[in-house]
Coordinates of C-alpha atoms and ligand atoms in Angstrom, one line a residue:
M12 CA -149.0 25.9 201.4
S13 CA -150.7 26.6 204.7
K14 CA -150.0 29.9 206.3
A15 CA -151.0 28.7 209.8
L16 CA -147.4 28.2 211.0
D17 CA -146.5 31.8 210.0
R18 CA -149.7 33.2 211.6
S19 CA -149.5 31.8 215.1
A20 CA -147.0 30.3 217.4
D21 CA -149.8 28.5 219.2
K22 CA -150.5 24.9 218.1
A23 CA -154.2 25.0 219.0
S24 CA -154.6 28.1 216.9
Q25 CA -152.6 26.6 214.0
H26 CA -155.0 23.7 214.0
V27 CA -158.0 26.0 213.6
L28 CA -156.2 28.2 211.1
R29 CA -155.6 25.2 208.9
Q30 CA -159.3 24.3 209.1
A31 CA -160.2 27.9 208.2
E32 CA -158.0 27.8 205.1
K33 CA -159.7 24.6 204.0
D34 CA -163.2 26.2 204.5
S35 CA -162.1 29.5 202.9
V36 CA -163.1 31.4 206.1
Q37 CA -161.9 35.0 206.3
L38 CA -160.1 35.9 209.5
S39 CA -158.3 38.9 210.9
W40 CA -155.0 37.7 209.3
D41 CA -156.7 37.6 205.8
R42 CA -158.3 41.0 206.3
L43 CA -154.9 42.4 207.2
E44 CA -153.5 41.0 203.9
M45 CA -156.4 42.5 202.0
M46 CA -155.7 45.9 203.6
Q47 CA -152.2 46.1 202.2
P48 CA -150.7 48.5 201.6
Q49 CA -151.9 50.2 204.7
C50 CA -152.0 54.0 204.8
G51 CA -148.5 55.3 205.4
F52 CA -149.7 58.7 206.6
G53 CA -151.8 57.0 209.3
D54 CA -148.9 54.8 210.2
L55 CA -146.7 57.8 210.7
G56 CA -149.4 59.8 212.5
I57 CA -149.3 62.7 210.0
C58 CA -152.9 62.8 208.8
C59 CA -155.4 65.1 210.5
R60 CA -159.2 64.6 210.2
N61 CA -160.0 66.9 213.1
C62 CA -161.9 69.6 211.0
R63 CA -163.7 70.1 207.7
M64 CA -160.9 72.2 206.3
G65 CA -159.1 68.9 206.1
P66 CA -158.5 66.0 205.9
C67 CA -154.9 67.2 205.7
R68 CA -151.6 65.2 205.5
I69 CA -148.0 66.1 205.8
D70 CA -145.6 64.9 203.1
P71 CA -143.1 62.7 205.0
F72 CA -140.5 63.2 202.2
G73 CA -140.4 67.0 202.7
E74 CA -141.4 67.7 199.1
G75 CA -145.2 68.4 199.5
P76 CA -147.1 70.3 202.2
Q77 CA -145.5 70.5 205.6
V78 CA -148.5 72.1 207.3
G79 CA -152.2 71.5 207.2
V80 CA -154.8 74.1 206.1
C81 CA -154.8 75.6 209.6
G82 CA -151.0 75.6 209.7
A83 CA -150.6 72.6 212.1
N84 CA -147.2 71.0 211.4
A85 CA -146.2 67.3 211.7
D86 CA -145.2 67.8 215.4
T87 CA -148.7 69.2 216.3
I88 CA -150.6 66.6 214.3
V89 CA -148.6 63.6 215.6
A90 CA -148.8 64.8 219.2
R91 CA -152.5 65.5 218.9
N92 CA -153.3 62.1 217.4
L93 CA -151.3 60.4 220.1
L94 CA -153.1 62.3 222.8
G95 CA -156.4 61.2 221.2
H96 CA -155.3 57.6 221.4
I97 CA -154.3 58.0 225.1
A98 CA -157.7 59.7 225.9
V99 CA -159.6 56.8 224.2
G100 CA -157.6 54.2 226.0
A101 CA -157.9 55.9 229.4
A102 CA -161.6 56.4 228.8
A103 CA -162.1 52.7 228.1
H104 CA -160.3 51.5 231.3
S105 CA -161.8 54.3 233.4
D106 CA -165.3 53.7 232.3
H107 CA -164.9 50.1 233.4
G108 CA -163.8 51.4 236.8
R109 CA -166.8 53.7 236.9
D110 CA -169.2 50.7 236.2
V111 CA -167.6 48.8 239.0
A112 CA -167.9 51.7 241.4
H113 CA -171.5 52.0 240.4
T114 CA -172.1 48.4 241.2
L115 CA -170.5 48.9 244.6
A116 CA -172.7 51.9 245.2
L117 CA -175.8 49.8 244.4
V118 CA -174.6 47.2 246.9
G119 CA -174.2 50.0 249.4
E120 CA -177.8 51.1 248.7
G121 CA -179.1 47.6 249.0
K122 CA -180.1 47.5 245.4
A123 CA -177.8 44.8 244.0
H124 CA -178.6 41.8 246.1
D125 CA -176.6 39.4 243.9
Y126 CA -173.4 41.0 245.0
G127 CA -171.8 41.6 248.4
I128 CA -168.5 42.3 250.1
S129 CA -166.1 39.5 249.4
D130 CA -162.9 41.0 250.7
K131 CA -163.2 42.9 254.0
A132 CA -159.4 43.5 254.3
K133 CA -159.4 45.3 250.9
L134 CA -162.5 47.2 251.9
L135 CA -160.8 48.6 255.0
E136 CA -157.5 49.3 253.2
I137 CA -159.3 51.3 250.5
A138 CA -161.4 53.1 253.2
N139 CA -158.2 54.1 254.9
I140 CA -156.6 55.4 251.7
Y141 CA -159.8 57.5 251.0
G142 CA -159.7 58.7 254.6
I143 CA -163.1 57.2 255.4
S144 CA -163.7 56.6 259.1
I145 CA -164.8 53.0 259.7
D146 CA -165.9 53.6 263.3
K147 CA -169.3 51.9 264.1
K148 CA -170.0 51.5 260.4
T149 CA -171.2 48.3 258.8
D150 CA -169.3 46.9 255.8
I151 CA -172.1 48.0 253.6
E152 CA -172.0 51.5 254.9
I153 CA -168.3 51.6 254.3
A154 CA -168.7 50.2 250.8
K155 CA -171.3 52.9 250.0
E156 CA -168.9 55.7 251.1
I157 CA -166.0 54.1 249.1
A158 CA -168.2 53.9 246.0
E159 CA -169.3 57.6 246.4
K160 CA -165.7 58.7 246.9
A161 CA -164.5 56.7 243.9
L162 CA -167.4 58.0 241.7
S163 CA -166.6 61.5 242.7
E164 CA -163.1 61.2 241.5
F165 CA -164.3 60.8 237.9
G166 CA -165.8 64.3 237.8
Q167 CA -163.5 65.9 240.3
Q168 CA -162.4 69.3 239.1
H169 CA -159.6 70.3 241.5
G170 CA -157.0 68.6 243.7
E171 CA -155.4 65.2 243.2
L172 CA -156.7 61.7 242.7
K173 CA -156.3 59.9 246.0
F174 CA -154.7 56.6 244.8
L175 CA -151.7 58.6 243.5
S176 CA -150.6 58.9 247.1
R177 CA -149.8 55.1 246.9
A178 CA -146.8 56.0 244.7
P179 CA -143.4 56.7 246.2
K180 CA -143.1 60.2 247.6
K181 CA -140.3 61.1 245.2
R182 CA -142.5 60.1 242.3
V183 CA -145.4 62.2 243.5
E184 CA -142.9 65.1 243.7
V185 CA -141.9 64.6 240.0
W186 CA -145.6 64.7 239.0
R187 CA -146.3 67.8 241.1
K188 CA -143.3 69.6 239.8
L189 CA -144.2 68.9 236.2
G190 CA -147.9 69.9 236.9
I191 CA -149.2 66.5 235.7
M192 CA -151.0 65.2 238.8
P193 CA -154.4 64.3 237.5
R194 CA -157.2 66.3 239.1
G195 CA -160.1 64.1 238.0
I196 CA -160.3 61.1 235.7
D197 CA -162.9 62.4 233.3
R198 CA -161.5 65.9 233.6
E199 CA -158.2 64.9 232.1
I200 CA -159.8 62.9 229.3
V201 CA -162.2 65.8 228.4
E202 CA -159.3 68.3 228.5
S203 CA -157.4 66.0 226.1
L204 CA -160.3 66.2 223.7
H205 CA -160.4 69.9 224.1
R206 CA -156.7 70.3 223.4
I207 CA -156.9 68.4 220.2
H208 CA -159.8 70.4 218.8
I209 CA -158.9 72.7 215.8
G210 CA -156.8 75.6 217.0
V211 CA -156.0 74.7 220.6
D212 CA -152.7 73.1 221.7
N213 CA -149.9 73.6 219.2
D214 CA -146.9 72.8 221.5
Y215 CA -146.1 69.1 221.1
K216 CA -144.4 68.8 224.4
N217 CA -147.3 70.5 226.1
I218 CA -149.7 68.1 224.4
I219 CA -147.7 65.0 225.3
N220 CA -147.3 66.2 228.9
H221 CA -151.1 66.3 229.1
G222 CA -151.1 62.8 227.7
L223 CA -148.9 61.8 230.7
R224 CA -151.4 63.4 233.0
C225 CA -154.4 61.8 231.3
S226 CA -152.8 58.3 231.4
L227 CA -151.9 58.7 235.1
G228 CA -155.6 59.2 235.6
D229 CA -156.0 55.8 234.0
G230 CA -153.3 53.8 235.7
W231 CA -153.4 55.3 239.2
G232 CA -157.1 56.3 238.8
G233 CA -159.7 54.5 236.7
S234 CA -157.9 51.2 236.3
M235 CA -156.8 51.1 239.9
I236 CA -160.4 51.8 241.0
A237 CA -161.6 49.0 238.8
T238 CA -159.1 46.6 240.3
D239 CA -159.5 47.4 243.9
L240 CA -163.3 47.7 243.9
Q241 CA -163.6 44.4 242.0
D242 CA -161.4 42.9 244.7
I243 CA -163.8 44.2 247.3
L244 CA -166.9 42.9 245.4
F245 CA -165.6 39.6 244.0
G246 CA -162.7 38.8 246.3
S247 CA -158.9 39.4 245.8
P248 CA -157.3 36.7 243.8
E249 CA -155.1 34.1 245.4
P250 CA -152.8 31.6 243.6
I251 CA -155.1 29.2 241.8
R252 CA -154.7 26.5 239.2
G253 CA -156.4 26.7 235.9
K254 CA -156.2 25.6 232.3
V255 CA -155.7 27.6 229.2
N256 CA -156.2 27.4 225.4
L257 CA -159.0 26.3 223.0
G258 CA -158.8 22.7 224.2
V259 CA -160.7 23.8 227.3
L260 CA -163.9 23.8 225.2
K261 CA -165.7 20.5 225.6
E262 CA -167.1 18.2 222.9
D263 CA -169.9 16.8 225.1
Q264 CA -170.9 19.9 227.1
V265 CA -172.6 23.2 226.5
N266 CA -169.9 25.7 225.9
I267 CA -170.3 29.3 226.8
V268 CA -167.5 31.8 226.1
V269 CA -167.5 35.0 228.1
H270 CA -165.6 37.6 226.2
G271 CA -164.7 41.2 227.0
H272 CA -163.5 43.0 230.2
E273 CA -166.0 43.8 232.9
P274 CA -166.4 40.9 235.4
T275 CA -169.7 42.1 236.9
L276 CA -171.7 39.8 234.5
S277 CA -169.1 37.0 234.1
E278 CA -169.0 36.6 237.9
M279 CA -172.7 35.9 237.8
A280 CA -172.3 33.5 234.8
V281 CA -169.8 31.5 236.9
K282 CA -172.6 31.0 239.5
A283 CA -175.4 30.5 236.9
C284 CA -173.5 27.6 235.3
Q285 CA -173.8 25.7 238.5
D286 CA -177.5 26.2 238.8
P287 CA -179.1 22.7 239.3
K288 CA -182.1 23.4 237.1
L289 CA -179.9 24.6 234.2
L290 CA -177.6 21.6 234.7
E291 CA -180.6 19.3 234.6
L292 CA -181.9 21.0 231.4
A293 CA -178.4 20.6 229.9
K294 CA -178.6 16.8 230.6
K295 CA -182.1 16.7 229.1
N296 CA -180.7 18.3 226.0
G297 CA -178.0 15.6 225.7
A298 CA -175.0 17.5 227.2
K299 CA -172.9 16.2 230.0
G300 CA -172.7 19.6 231.7
I301 CA -172.2 23.3 231.2
N302 CA -168.7 24.5 230.5
L303 CA -167.9 28.2 231.0
A304 CA -164.7 29.5 229.4
G305 CA -163.3 32.9 229.2
M306 CA -161.7 34.9 226.5
C307 CA -159.4 38.0 226.7
C308 CA -159.4 40.1 229.9
T309 CA -162.8 39.0 231.4
A310 CA -161.3 35.5 231.1
N311 CA -158.3 36.7 233.2
E312 CA -160.7 38.2 235.8
I313 CA -162.6 34.9 236.4
L314 CA -159.5 32.8 236.0
M315 CA -157.7 34.8 238.7
R316 CA -160.7 34.6 241.1
H317 CA -162.3 31.2 240.3
G318 CA -159.9 29.2 238.2
V319 CA -162.4 29.3 235.3
H320 CA -160.6 27.9 232.2
N321 CA -159.4 30.4 229.7
A322 CA -160.1 29.6 226.0
G323 CA -157.5 32.1 224.7
N324 CA -156.5 35.6 223.9
F325 CA -157.5 38.3 221.4
L326 CA -156.7 36.6 218.1
Q327 CA -158.4 33.4 219.2
Q328 CA -161.9 34.9 219.5
E329 CA -162.7 34.1 215.9
L330 CA -161.0 30.7 216.3
A331 CA -163.2 29.7 219.2
I332 CA -166.3 30.1 217.0
L333 CA -164.6 28.1 214.3
T334 CA -164.4 25.1 216.6
G335 CA -168.2 24.7 216.0
S336 CA -168.6 24.0 219.7
V337 CA -169.6 27.3 221.1
E338 CA -173.3 27.6 222.0
V339 CA -173.1 31.2 223.1
M340 CA -170.4 33.8 223.1
M341 CA -171.5 36.5 225.5
V342 CA -169.7 39.8 225.2
D343 CA -169.6 43.0 227.2
V344 CA -167.1 45.7 226.1
Q345 CA -163.7 46.2 224.5
C346 CA -161.7 44.0 222.0
I347 CA -164.8 42.4 220.6
M348 CA -164.2 42.0 216.8
P349 CA -167.2 43.1 214.7
A350 CA -166.3 40.1 212.5
L351 CA -167.7 37.7 215.1
T352 CA -171.3 38.0 214.0
V353 CA -170.6 37.1 210.4
L354 CA -168.5 34.1 211.5
A355 CA -171.2 33.0 214.0
Q356 CA -173.7 32.8 211.2
R357 CA -171.7 29.9 209.7
F358 CA -172.5 27.9 212.9
H359 CA -175.2 27.6 215.5
T360 CA -173.3 30.0 217.8
E361 CA -175.3 32.8 219.2
I362 CA -173.5 36.1 220.0
I363 CA -175.2 37.9 222.8
T364 CA -174.3 41.5 223.6
T365 CA -175.0 42.7 227.2
S366 CA -173.8 46.3 227.4
P367 CA -175.8 49.3 226.1
K368 CA -172.3 50.5 225.0
L369 CA -171.8 47.6 222.6
K370 CA -174.4 46.3 220.2
F371 CA -174.3 44.7 216.7
P372 CA -177.0 45.3 214.2
G373 CA -179.5 42.4 214.3
V374 CA -177.7 40.5 217.1
T375 CA -179.4 39.3 220.3
H376 CA -179.1 41.9 223.1
I377 CA -179.8 40.9 226.6
E378 CA -179.0 43.9 228.7
F379 CA -177.1 43.4 231.9
K380 CA -178.6 45.1 235.0
E381 CA -176.8 45.1 238.3
D382 CA -180.1 44.9 240.2
R383 CA -181.0 41.6 238.6
A384 CA -177.6 40.4 237.6
Y385 CA -178.0 36.7 238.4
E386 CA -181.4 36.5 236.6
V387 CA -179.8 38.0 233.4
A388 CA -176.8 35.6 233.6
K389 CA -179.2 32.7 234.0
S390 CA -181.3 33.7 231.1
I391 CA -178.2 33.8 228.9
I392 CA -176.9 30.4 230.1
R393 CA -180.4 29.0 229.5
R394 CA -180.3 30.2 225.9
A395 CA -176.9 28.4 225.5
V396 CA -178.3 25.2 227.0
E397 CA -181.2 25.3 224.6
N398 CA -178.9 26.1 221.7
Y399 CA -176.9 22.9 222.3
K400 CA -179.5 20.9 220.4
K401 CA -178.7 22.9 217.3
R402 CA -175.0 22.0 217.4
D403 CA -173.9 20.1 214.3
K404 CA -171.6 17.5 215.9
S405 CA -170.1 16.6 212.6
R406 CA -168.6 20.1 212.3
V407 CA -167.1 20.2 215.8
N408 CA -163.3 20.5 215.6
I409 CA -161.8 21.4 219.0
P410 CA -158.0 21.4 219.2
K411 CA -156.7 19.2 221.9
E412 CA -154.2 21.6 223.4
T413 CA -154.6 22.9 226.9
M414 CA -151.9 23.9 229.4
D415 CA -151.9 24.1 233.2
L416 CA -151.1 27.4 234.9
I417 CA -151.1 29.1 238.2
A418 CA -152.7 32.5 238.2
G419 CA -153.8 34.9 241.0
F420 CA -150.6 36.8 241.8
T421 CA -151.7 40.2 243.1
A422 CA -149.3 42.7 244.6
E423 CA -150.6 41.5 248.1
Q424 CA -150.1 37.8 247.2
V425 CA -146.6 38.3 246.0
K426 CA -145.9 39.9 249.3
N427 CA -147.6 37.1 251.3
I428 CA -145.9 34.3 249.4
L429 CA -142.5 35.8 249.7
G430 CA -142.8 36.8 253.3
G431 CA -145.4 34.5 254.7
R432 CA -149.1 35.2 255.2
F433 CA -148.6 36.7 258.7
R434 CA -145.6 38.8 257.9
G435 CA -146.1 39.7 254.3
T436 CA -143.0 41.6 253.0
Y437 CA -141.2 42.3 249.8
R438 CA -137.9 41.9 251.7
P439 CA -137.0 38.5 250.1
L440 CA -137.6 39.9 246.6
N441 CA -135.6 43.0 247.3
D442 CA -132.8 40.9 248.8
A443 CA -132.8 38.5 245.9
I444 CA -132.3 41.5 243.5
I445 CA -129.7 43.2 245.7
S446 CA -127.7 40.0 246.1
G447 CA -127.7 39.3 242.3
R448 CA -129.9 36.3 242.3
I449 CA -132.7 38.1 240.4
R450 CA -131.5 40.7 237.9
G451 CA -134.7 42.7 238.0
I452 CA -138.4 42.9 237.2
G453 CA -140.0 42.9 233.8
G454 CA -143.6 43.8 233.2
V455 CA -144.7 42.2 229.9
V456 CA -148.3 43.0 229.0
G457 CA -150.6 43.9 226.1
C458 CA -152.4 42.5 223.1
N459 CA -152.1 40.3 220.1
N460 CA -151.8 41.9 216.6
P461 CA -152.0 39.9 213.4
K462 CA -149.1 42.0 212.1
I463 CA -146.9 39.9 214.4
K464 CA -147.0 36.1 214.6
H465 CA -149.6 35.4 217.2
D466 CA -148.1 34.9 220.7
W467 CA -144.6 34.5 219.3
A468 CA -143.2 37.9 220.5
H469 CA -144.6 37.5 224.0
I470 CA -143.1 34.0 224.4
E471 CA -139.7 34.8 222.9
M472 CA -139.3 37.9 225.0
V473 CA -140.4 36.4 228.2
K474 CA -138.3 33.3 227.8
E475 CA -135.3 35.5 227.1
L476 CA -136.0 37.6 230.2
I477 CA -136.4 34.7 232.6
K478 CA -133.3 33.0 231.1
N479 CA -131.4 36.1 232.2
D480 CA -132.9 36.0 235.7
V481 CA -135.5 38.7 235.2
I482 CA -138.7 37.8 237.0
V483 CA -141.7 38.6 234.8
L484 CA -145.1 40.1 235.8
Q485 CA -147.8 39.8 233.2
T486 CA -151.4 40.8 232.4
G487 CA -153.8 40.8 229.6
C488 CA -153.4 38.8 226.4
S489 CA -149.7 38.6 226.9
A490 CA -150.2 36.6 230.1
I491 CA -152.5 34.2 228.2
A492 CA -149.9 33.8 225.5
C493 CA -147.2 32.8 228.0
A494 CA -149.6 30.6 230.0
K495 CA -150.3 28.6 226.9
E496 CA -146.6 28.0 226.5
G497 CA -146.4 26.6 230.0
L498 CA -144.4 29.5 231.5
M499 CA -146.8 29.9 234.4
T500 CA -146.1 26.6 236.1
P501 CA -143.5 26.2 238.8
E502 CA -141.8 23.6 236.7
A503 CA -141.1 26.3 234.1
A504 CA -138.4 27.7 236.4
L505 CA -136.5 24.5 236.0
E506 CA -136.7 24.4 232.3
F507 CA -136.4 28.1 231.3
A508 CA -135.1 30.3 234.1
G509 CA -131.6 31.3 234.8
H510 CA -129.8 29.8 237.9
G511 CA -130.6 32.7 240.2
L512 CA -134.2 33.1 239.4
R513 CA -134.6 29.3 239.4
E514 CA -133.3 29.1 243.0
V515 CA -135.7 31.8 244.2
C516 CA -138.7 30.2 242.4
E517 CA -137.8 26.7 243.8
T518 CA -137.5 28.0 247.3
V519 CA -140.8 29.9 247.2
G520 CA -142.6 27.5 244.9
I521 CA -143.7 30.1 242.3
P522 CA -143.5 30.2 238.5
P523 CA -140.8 32.5 237.0
V524 CA -143.7 34.3 235.2
L525 CA -146.5 35.6 237.4
H526 CA -150.0 36.2 236.1
M527 CA -151.3 39.4 237.7
G528 CA -154.6 39.6 235.8
S529 CA -156.4 41.7 233.2
C530 CA -155.3 45.0 231.6
V531 CA -156.9 47.1 234.4
D532 CA -154.8 45.0 236.7
N533 CA -151.7 46.7 235.4
S534 CA -152.4 48.8 238.4
R535 CA -151.3 45.8 240.4
I536 CA -147.9 46.1 238.8
L537 CA -147.7 49.7 239.8
I538 CA -148.6 48.9 243.4
A539 CA -146.0 46.1 243.4
A540 CA -143.4 48.5 242.1
A541 CA -144.3 51.0 244.8
E542 CA -144.1 48.3 247.4
V543 CA -140.6 47.3 246.3
V544 CA -139.5 50.9 246.6
K545 CA -141.0 51.1 250.0
E546 CA -139.3 48.0 251.2
G547 CA -136.0 49.7 250.7
G548 CA -132.5 49.1 249.3
L549 CA -133.5 49.7 245.7
G550 CA -133.7 53.5 245.5
E551 CA -136.4 55.9 246.3
D552 CA -138.5 56.0 243.2
I553 CA -139.9 53.6 240.7
S554 CA -137.5 55.0 238.1
D555 CA -134.6 53.8 240.3
L556 CA -135.7 50.2 240.2
P557 CA -133.9 47.6 238.0
A558 CA -137.2 47.1 236.1
A559 CA -138.6 47.6 232.6
G560 CA -141.9 47.2 230.8
A561 CA -143.0 45.9 227.4
A562 CA -145.9 45.4 225.1
P563 CA -144.5 43.2 222.3
E564 CA -147.7 42.7 220.3
W565 CA -149.6 45.8 221.2
M566 CA -152.4 47.1 219.1
S567 CA -155.1 48.9 221.1
Q568 CA -155.5 52.5 222.3
K569 CA -155.6 51.1 225.8
A570 CA -152.1 49.7 225.3
I571 CA -150.9 53.3 224.4
S572 CA -152.5 54.6 227.6
I573 CA -150.9 51.9 229.6
G574 CA -147.5 52.5 228.1
M575 CA -147.8 56.2 228.8
Y576 CA -148.6 55.7 232.5
F577 CA -145.8 53.3 232.9
V578 CA -143.4 55.8 231.3
A579 CA -145.0 58.6 233.4
S580 CA -144.4 56.4 236.5
G581 CA -140.7 56.2 235.6
V582 CA -140.6 52.9 233.7
Y583 CA -138.5 52.2 230.6
T584 CA -141.1 50.7 228.2
V585 CA -140.4 48.8 225.0
F586 CA -143.2 48.6 222.4
G587 CA -143.0 45.9 219.7
G588 CA -143.4 48.2 216.8
A589 CA -143.7 51.9 216.7
Q590 CA -146.6 54.0 217.9
P591 CA -148.0 56.2 215.1
V592 CA -145.5 59.0 215.9
L593 CA -142.6 58.5 213.4
G594 CA -143.9 61.2 211.2
S595 CA -142.6 63.7 213.7
K596 CA -138.9 63.5 214.6
N597 CA -139.5 65.9 217.5
V598 CA -142.3 63.9 219.1
T599 CA -140.5 60.6 218.6
D600 CA -137.4 62.1 220.2
Y601 CA -139.4 63.5 223.0
I602 CA -141.2 60.2 224.0
C603 CA -138.3 57.9 223.2
N604 CA -135.4 60.0 224.6
E605 CA -136.1 63.3 226.3
L606 CA -138.9 62.0 228.6
E607 CA -136.3 60.1 230.6
D608 CA -135.0 63.4 232.0
V609 CA -138.5 64.6 232.6
V610 CA -140.2 61.7 234.2
G611 CA -137.5 59.0 234.5
G612 CA -139.1 56.7 232.0
R613 CA -139.2 56.6 228.2
F614 CA -140.4 54.5 225.3
E615 CA -138.4 52.4 223.0
F616 CA -139.8 50.8 219.8
E617 CA -138.3 47.4 218.8
E618 CA -140.1 44.7 216.9
D619 CA -137.6 41.9 217.5
P620 CA -138.6 40.4 220.8
I621 CA -135.1 39.1 221.6
K622 CA -133.5 42.4 220.9
A623 CA -136.2 44.1 222.9
A624 CA -135.6 41.7 225.8
H625 CA -131.9 42.7 225.7
L626 CA -132.8 46.4 225.6
M627 CA -134.8 45.8 228.8
I628 CA -131.9 43.8 230.3
G629 CA -129.5 46.5 229.4
H630 CA -131.7 49.1 231.1
I631 CA -132.0 46.8 234.2
N632 CA -128.2 46.4 234.3
K633 CA -127.8 50.2 234.1
K634 CA -130.1 50.7 237.0
R635 CA -128.3 48.0 239.0
E636 CA -125.0 49.8 238.4
A637 CA -126.5 53.1 239.5
L638 CA -127.7 51.5 242.7
K639 CA -124.2 49.9 243.1
L640 CA -125.7 46.5 243.5
K641 CA -123.6 43.4 243.6
P642 CA -122.8 41.8 240.3
M643 CA -125.1 39.0 239.2
M644 CA -124.3 35.7 240.7
H645 CA -124.6 34.0 237.3
A646 CA -123.4 35.3 234.0
I647 CA -125.8 36.6 231.3
A648 CA -127.2 33.9 229.1
S649 CA -126.0 33.9 225.6
N650 CA -128.5 33.8 222.7
Ligands
BF8_702 O1 -157.5 44.8 227.8 S1 -154.5 42.9 226.1 S2 -156.2 42.7 223.1 S3 -158.2 42.0 225.7 S4 -156.5 45.6 224.9 FE1 -157.6 43.7 224.3 FE2 -155.1 44.1 224.3 FE3 -156.1 41.8 225.0 FE4 -157.6 43.0 227.6 NI1 -155.8 44.7 227.0

């Protein structure tokens, strides 16, 4: 019997999964099965490979060793391993931010002619936050200073990261009191690595608290720099229509899939696909056009800004190649499966790496350079156009499913849409929450994971939340999952939202689920939360808000860093499945209970998406009560 229905909730993916079964193609789901049973010590976080006295492992049943060779116990080992994950996740996001700042610096120096300043308002806003005077300066001069300031924050040794001042005052006080204001982005990551070296930090709370600090350097630092500087360079997103799912691949066109995270190159690919000479060449080669489609977070970036169609999320990267219709999959960094190259060899698909940070042995590497960005993009598109001739049309098998969506809801756009472009304000949102039309705000983000039926947990959770009048903000692969289900159309409010939320969505003309971008754009959710606090009537801190976060299908280290900075910012955050901490009762207790008294937010682990949604709703209700808000206008929906 086919396993496709158990593996994915998405019809397009099921279609390709069935084909893969027929052809005996090995995919991530199969590799997961082959990996069983997975290492229980790793799962519980109680193995340590940090030095050559080890590897050590703690016996979870209490019968064998309870300390490693150096004497580290389960608490120390689990906390250290978790801090390692946070540091890696924060590094990935922040290195992305660094690259964007570097591109802006090159623009400022006149060395990256293919880019310019696309959002002057954002340029001035960020200059103001950084305290850069704009008097008698050109945009380019201001951009140069912003880039220098942003780049300096990576290696900054003392003081505080500037963007943290965008958080509510009370929140900043919490961080200062606890001594977890990040000083520099890289500094906190390096210190994390130092602390987990053999014989350094042994106090699990001290280790986790540094994890909070390091993650704040991601959310309110590296990721926020990535988001805001990308807005300056490429333009801030505005609500825009698009299409999502594998059906956006075209049978009669050259298909190029851009996969990864950093939009510096994919922005150029968007332009290069419209190059008249390349279009002409495509026609000469028998194709009707050049079709660019995105995958994972770089897809979210170009969808948000240009409406470029989105071919799917993390678990669909292998499936896209299996359609036999992809001429080139061009990748940059993060979430690129090493399995792609083996799979591509079955077809004519060429994988092209573009970042010096990510190469595959024997795979074409065309290095991206900011100073000749358009040229590089064109050369890759040309390869794809030439490769079209090698496509075996008899093996093309593109699922027909696509779905419309509206993307492009930034913190600023939500404000403008609610309050009107000329008097942008969060007042209507706050009032809707205060009056009991909207119960609260849910941030549902994160990855896919073959351990959980693809997309299923995202969709179930989000439907349950909106049914109960919780407006949902989304990013990353989670956003793509719900977009495919049709939850990001205004009509979705009529079909799926509770009465109160539906009224608000109908009045304003927005979907009940708002696509806020890629994973670095979780920083947009932080800013939106800070704005809601600033607007007044819902407490003085993010931790006062009737709001909750979730990552129902999480798998990456970046997801752990994101979760940590949400918790550190005061948000109750539910992960669909435990982080590797259960081997230490103390660490689990600290991050899932005690942290609430420390930073106002905490983790919860719950695999069942409906139960998880109700945990979020319960938390939101608790916050509503604490704020003495009016009862909800409409009763809670039953299951
Ligand atoms: O950065 S959601 S699977 S693509 S890690 Fe990766 Fe997870 Fe997708 Fe976006 Ni984020």
